[in-house]
Tab-separated table of C-alpha atoms in Angstrom:
chain	number	residue	atom	x	y	z
P	30	MET	CA	12.070	-46.716	-6.183
P	31	ARG	CA	12.481	-50.279	-7.393
P	32	PHE	CA	9.804	-49.768	-10.055
P	33	GLN	CA	11.479	-46.528	-11.128
P	34	HIS	CA	14.783	-48.369	-11.425
P	35	GLN	CA	13.174	-51.114	-13.516
P	36	LEU	CA	11.756	-48.510	-15.908
P	37	TRP	CA	15.091	-46.725	-16.295
P	38	GLN	CA	17.316	-49.812	-16.139
P	39	PRO	CA	17.641	-50.402	-19.908
P	40	ILE	CA	18.255	-46.671	-20.437
P	41	ALA	CA	21.013	-46.666	-17.820
P	42	ARG	CA	22.618	-49.806	-19.235
P	43	ALA	CA	22.678	-48.320	-22.719
P	44	ALA	CA	24.378	-45.215	-21.309
P	45	TRP	CA	27.003	-47.310	-19.522
P	46	GLU	CA	27.664	-49.158	-22.762
P	47	ARG	CA	28.194	-45.834	-24.541
P	48	ALA	CA	30.637	-44.952	-21.758
P	49	ASP	CA	32.530	-48.176	-22.580
P	50	LEU	CA	31.957	-49.757	-19.172
P	51	ARG	CA	33.840	-53.067	-19.014
P	52	PRO	CA	34.755	-55.825	-16.541
P	53	GLY	CA	37.566	-54.914	-14.204
P	54	GLN	CA	36.801	-51.193	-14.110
P	55	ARG	CA	36.267	-48.981	-11.060
P	56	VAL	CA	32.987	-47.037	-10.766
P	57	LEU	CA	31.871	-44.320	-8.370
P	58	ASP	CA	28.083	-44.023	-7.911
P	59	LEU	CA	27.108	-40.614	-6.513
P	60	GLY	CA	23.874	-40.692	-4.510
P	61	ALA	CA	23.447	-44.450	-4.759
P	62	GLY	CA	20.152	-44.659	-2.838
P	63	PRO	CA	19.426	-48.277	-1.820
P	64	GLY	CA	21.906	-49.471	-4.419
P	65	PHE	CA	19.752	-50.704	-7.296
P	66	ALA	CA	21.911	-49.130	-10.011
P	67	ALA	CA	25.058	-49.895	-8.029
P	68	GLN	CA	24.186	-53.602	-8.131
P	69	ASP	CA	23.808	-53.472	-11.907
P	70	LEU	CA	27.124	-51.642	-12.173
P	71	ALA	CA	28.775	-54.249	-9.943
P	72	ARG	CA	27.547	-57.048	-12.166
P	73	ALA	CA	28.854	-55.188	-15.213
P	74	VAL	CA	32.384	-54.746	-13.826
P	75	GLY	CA	32.462	-58.256	-12.382
P	76	PRO	CA	34.503	-59.633	-9.469
P	77	SER	CA	37.702	-58.053	-10.791
P	78	GLY	CA	36.145	-54.581	-10.752
P	79	ARG	CA	34.981	-52.264	-7.993
P	80	VAL	CA	31.873	-50.138	-7.417
P	81	LEU	CA	31.728	-47.606	-4.607
P	82	GLY	CA	28.311	-46.111	-3.910
P	83	LEU	CA	28.102	-42.923	-1.861
P	84	GLU	CA	24.781	-42.195	-0.154
P	85	LEU	CA	23.634	-39.694	2.477
P	86	SER	CA	20.958	-41.919	4.061
P	87	GLY	CA	22.250	-44.466	6.551
P	88	ASP	CA	19.090	-46.533	6.057
P	89	TYR	CA	19.694	-46.728	2.311
P	90	VAL	CA	23.336	-47.697	2.883
P	91	ALA	CA	22.294	-50.535	5.207
P	92	THR	CA	19.685	-51.735	2.687
P	93	GLY	CA	22.184	-51.615	-0.165
P	94	GLN	CA	24.815	-53.487	1.801
P	95	ALA	CA	22.322	-56.207	2.659
P	96	LEU	CA	21.294	-56.518	-0.994
P	97	ALA	CA	24.942	-56.731	-2.067
P	98	ARG	CA	25.636	-59.497	0.457
P	99	ALA	CA	22.540	-61.396	-0.642
P	100	GLU	CA	23.691	-61.226	-4.267
P	101	GLY	CA	27.305	-62.106	-3.439
P	102	LEU	CA	28.568	-58.836	-4.916
P	103	GLU	CA	31.813	-58.481	-2.984
P	104	GLN	CA	32.987	-55.866	-5.501
P	105	LEU	CA	30.248	-53.466	-4.320
P	106	GLU	CA	30.726	-51.160	-1.355
P	107	LEU	CA	28.202	-48.602	-0.124
P	108	ARG	CA	29.388	-45.826	2.146
P	109	GLN	CA	27.523	-43.072	3.984
P	110	HIS	CA	28.671	-39.776	2.541
P	111	ASN	CA	27.541	-36.138	2.366
P	112	LEU	CA	28.250	-34.842	-1.138
P	113	LEU	CA	28.052	-31.244	0.077
P	114	GLU	CA	30.562	-31.649	2.891
P	115	ASP	CA	32.690	-34.791	2.546
P	116	PRO	CA	35.611	-35.035	0.101
P	117	LEU	CA	35.379	-37.613	-2.642
P	118	PRO	CA	37.498	-40.752	-2.132
P	119	GLN	CA	41.139	-40.481	-3.174
P	120	GLU	CA	40.796	-43.051	-5.929
P	121	ALA	CA	40.902	-42.827	-9.709
P	122	PHE	CA	37.706	-44.201	-11.242
P	123	HIS	CA	36.991	-45.193	-14.830
P	124	LEU	CA	33.381	-43.999	-14.499
P	125	VAL	CA	31.543	-41.606	-12.197
P	126	TRP	CA	27.765	-42.142	-12.394
P	127	CYS	CA	25.203	-39.624	-11.135
P	128	ARG	CA	21.429	-39.784	-11.671
P	129	TRP	CA	18.859	-37.389	-10.148
P	130	VAL	CA	21.253	-36.199	-7.469
P	131	ALA	CA	22.787	-32.919	-8.672
P	132	MET	CA	19.312	-31.445	-9.105
P	133	PHE	CA	18.744	-31.592	-5.332
P	134	LEU	CA	22.046	-30.022	-4.282
P	135	PRO	CA	21.861	-26.331	-3.326
P	136	ARG	CA	25.523	-26.029	-4.344
P	137	VAL	CA	26.937	-28.238	-7.086
P	138	GLU	CA	30.251	-26.419	-7.534
P	139	PRO	CA	32.052	-28.002	-4.536
P	140	LEU	CA	31.212	-31.460	-5.861
P	141	LEU	CA	32.158	-30.630	-9.439
P	142	ASP	CA	35.473	-29.144	-8.317
P	143	GLN	CA	36.496	-32.616	-7.121
P	144	LEU	CA	35.362	-34.588	-10.157
P	145	PRO	CA	38.528	-34.314	-12.284
P	146	GLN	CA	40.614	-35.770	-9.435
P	147	ALA	CA	38.110	-38.624	-9.003
P	148	LEU	CA	38.578	-39.699	-12.634
P	149	GLN	CA	41.559	-41.425	-14.082
P	150	PRO	CA	42.855	-39.958	-17.372
P	151	GLY	CA	40.344	-40.930	-20.049
P	152	GLY	CA	37.670	-41.605	-17.417
P	153	GLN	CA	34.043	-40.600	-17.934
P	154	ALA	CA	31.616	-38.628	-15.796
P	155	LEU	CA	28.079	-39.648	-16.737
P	156	PHE	CA	25.073	-37.639	-15.557
P	157	HIS	CA	21.388	-38.374	-16.054
P	158	GLU	CA	19.714	-35.212	-14.791
P	159	TYR	CA	16.663	-33.244	-15.884
P	160	MET	CA	17.018	-30.412	-18.368
P	161	HIS	CA	13.366	-29.649	-19.237
P	162	TRP	CA	10.945	-30.361	-16.410
P	163	ASP	CA	8.205	-28.458	-18.245
P	164	SER	CA	7.774	-31.372	-20.645
P	165	PHE	CA	5.967	-33.233	-17.823
P	166	GLY	CA	2.329	-33.644	-18.699
P	167	LEU	CA	-0.724	-35.746	-19.458
P	168	HIS	CA	-2.271	-35.286	-22.889
P	169	PRO	CA	-4.807	-34.287	-24.057
P	170	GLY	CA	-5.932	-31.757	-21.469
P	171	GLY	CA	-4.289	-32.374	-18.136
P	172	ALA	CA	-4.645	-28.842	-16.721
P	173	ALA	CA	-4.433	-30.065	-13.114
P	174	ILE	CA	-1.402	-32.195	-13.997
P	175	ARG	CA	0.271	-29.113	-15.499
P	176	ARG	CA	-0.364	-27.240	-12.251
P	177	PHE	CA	1.055	-30.200	-10.358
P	178	GLY	CA	4.238	-30.088	-12.455
P	179	ALA	CA	4.659	-26.380	-11.760
P	180	ALA	CA	4.158	-26.958	-8.028
P	181	VAL	CA	6.738	-29.759	-8.031
P	182	GLN	CA	9.323	-27.509	-9.626
P	183	HIS	CA	8.519	-24.779	-7.128
P	184	SER	CA	9.120	-27.234	-4.280
P	185	PHE	CA	12.529	-28.181	-5.683
P	186	LEU	CA	13.534	-24.533	-6.060
P	187	GLN	CA	12.199	-23.714	-2.597
P	188	ALA	CA	14.463	-26.443	-1.146
P	189	GLY	CA	17.486	-24.986	-2.918
P	190	GLY	CA	17.614	-27.400	-5.843
P	191	ASP	CA	17.444	-26.867	-9.583
P	192	PRO	CA	14.938	-29.026	-11.504
P	193	ASP	CA	16.694	-28.206	-14.801
P	194	ILE	CA	20.246	-28.572	-13.514
P	195	ASN	CA	21.513	-30.153	-16.730
P	196	ARG	CA	21.097	-26.841	-18.524
P	197	ARG	CA	24.103	-25.687	-16.481
P	198	LEU	CA	26.175	-28.812	-15.885
P	199	PRO	CA	27.879	-29.035	-19.308
P	200	SER	CA	29.278	-25.522	-18.978
P	201	LEU	CA	30.289	-26.091	-15.356
P	202	LEU	CA	32.141	-29.307	-16.231
P	203	ALA	CA	33.864	-27.752	-19.247
P	204	ALA	CA	35.082	-24.922	-17.014
P	205	ARG	CA	36.765	-27.564	-14.856
P	206	GLY	CA	38.720	-29.044	-17.728
P	207	LEU	CA	36.438	-31.904	-18.733
P	208	GLN	CA	35.642	-32.482	-22.386
P	209	ILE	CA	31.927	-32.746	-23.175
P	210	ALA	CA	31.744	-36.016	-25.081
P	211	GLU	CA	27.995	-36.431	-25.548
P	212	LEU	CA	24.654	-34.714	-24.936
P	213	ARG	CA	21.633	-36.948	-25.493
P	214	PRO	CA	18.000	-36.156	-24.571
P	215	LEU	CA	16.169	-39.040	-22.928
P	216	PRO	CA	12.408	-38.459	-23.160
P	217	VAL	CA	9.942	-40.808	-21.504
P	218	VAL	CA	6.554	-41.188	-23.189
P	219	GLY	CA	3.888	-43.798	-22.537
P	220	ARG	CA	0.219	-44.494	-23.086
P	221	SER	CA	-2.087	-45.364	-20.223
P	222	GLY	CA	-1.089	-48.678	-18.664
P	223	SER	CA	2.528	-48.510	-19.802
P	224	MET	CA	5.409	-48.584	-17.335
P	225	ALA	CA	6.025	-44.895	-18.005
P	226	ALA	CA	2.389	-44.033	-17.235
P	227	GLN	CA	2.390	-46.147	-14.079
P	228	TRP	CA	5.590	-44.448	-12.900
P	229	LEU	CA	4.244	-40.936	-13.464
P	230	GLU	CA	0.821	-41.710	-12.013
P	231	ALA	CA	2.469	-43.099	-8.880
P	232	PHE	CA	4.638	-39.993	-8.603
P	233	VAL	CA	1.565	-37.759	-8.715
P	234	GLY	CA	-0.101	-39.830	-6.006
P	235	VAL	CA	2.903	-39.818	-3.671
P	236	TYR	CA	4.269	-36.327	-4.208
P	237	SER	CA	0.902	-34.591	-4.044
P	238	LEU	CA	0.910	-35.383	-0.315
P	239	GLN	CA	4.289	-33.698	0.070
P	240	LEU	CA	3.061	-30.665	-1.868
P	241	GLN	CA	0.052	-30.396	0.410
P	242	ARG	CA	2.335	-30.465	3.460
P	243	LEU	CA	4.335	-27.632	1.884
P	244	GLY	CA	1.197	-25.607	1.191
P	245	LEU	CA	1.741	-25.773	-2.584
P	246	TRP	CA	-1.199	-28.068	-3.394
P	247	THR	CA	-4.667	-28.651	-2.028
P	248	SER	CA	-6.955	-31.640	-1.635
P	249	ALA	CA	-9.154	-30.094	-4.342
P	250	ASP	CA	-6.123	-29.945	-6.652
P	251	ALA	CA	-5.389	-33.589	-5.880
P	252	GLN	CA	-8.974	-34.590	-6.680
P	253	ALA	CA	-8.801	-32.727	-10.013
P	254	ALA	CA	-5.548	-34.489	-10.903
P	255	ASP	CA	-7.006	-37.877	-9.939
P	256	ALA	CA	-10.028	-37.188	-12.157
P	257	GLU	CA	-7.779	-36.391	-15.127
P	258	ILE	CA	-5.777	-39.575	-14.551
P	259	GLU	CA	-8.950	-41.655	-14.348
P	260	ALA	CA	-10.298	-40.081	-17.556
P	261	SER	CA	-7.030	-40.829	-19.346
P	262	ARG	CA	-7.435	-44.524	-18.591
P	263	HIS	CA	-10.600	-44.530	-20.717
P	264	ASP	CA	-9.048	-42.661	-23.636
P	265	PRO	CA	-6.929	-44.972	-25.833
P	266	GLY	CA	-5.254	-41.907	-27.343
P	267	SER	CA	-4.102	-40.336	-24.083
P	268	TYR	CA	-0.442	-40.423	-23.089
P	269	TRP	CA	2.035	-39.217	-20.480
P	270	VAL	CA	5.296	-37.372	-21.051
P	271	GLY	CA	7.916	-37.284	-18.318
P	272	PRO	CA	10.337	-34.459	-17.511
P	273	THR	CA	13.107	-34.630	-20.103
P	274	VAL	CA	16.380	-36.081	-18.891
P	275	LEU	CA	19.644	-35.116	-20.575
P	276	GLU	CA	22.444	-37.647	-20.741
P	277	LEU	CA	25.684	-35.753	-20.220
P	278	MET	CA	28.973	-37.548	-20.711
P	279	ALA	CA	32.213	-35.723	-19.979
P	280	THR	CA	35.756	-37.059	-20.259
P	281	ARG	CA	38.832	-36.167	-18.284
P	282	TRP	CA	41.576	-35.127	-20.704
P	283	GLU	CA	44.461	-37.544	-21.144
P	284	HIS	CA	47.742	-36.323	-19.626
């Protein structure tokens, strides 16, 4: 997860800059994980600001709290929270940040219903969620990798999630009175050896085990995918493409 954060860190920071994140502001991080992004947000808002990270996993909350203490980030708080069941804090935030969280929720409407009240007038809700998982692939060839991508999406759907959730989120937010301020595709492309390639190769290696446990992938499939990855390392023209993320920024209307 740390490597993934390092890859996406400059992309996230650019998005926060577009959202006009400044010192002294209050930020709500939905699904904060171990707090890597929350730490960056806390540094951006400074000691006069506040970042509240909500995370389902108690282990991640404990890790994030320890990291915050080690960095002296008193403006960062991580709190165990179930986004499907618990109400959002009764605070007005300048920015609500959500990355790769909505796609795993079997029901996003209860969370979205609360978003307008979590934002102060003029506040921004900023989502980085997938909108085109089918772009995932290794080129040229990559037939086993294509099958892997299809199996991954099937596993998300089987668990009640939506791998292309950001096809729906803009309409759902607009229906709740938020103004869609920006839609920006965020593709990830990288040749063999790049950070993008390392990230996607590692994902194949780790998640193929989960797919096998779910009965959606076999050891023979995994061997075929490994062979394609190894061949790509000897082809200077080969490259990876990640699932396409859509940056969605929505603003609460001024009252």
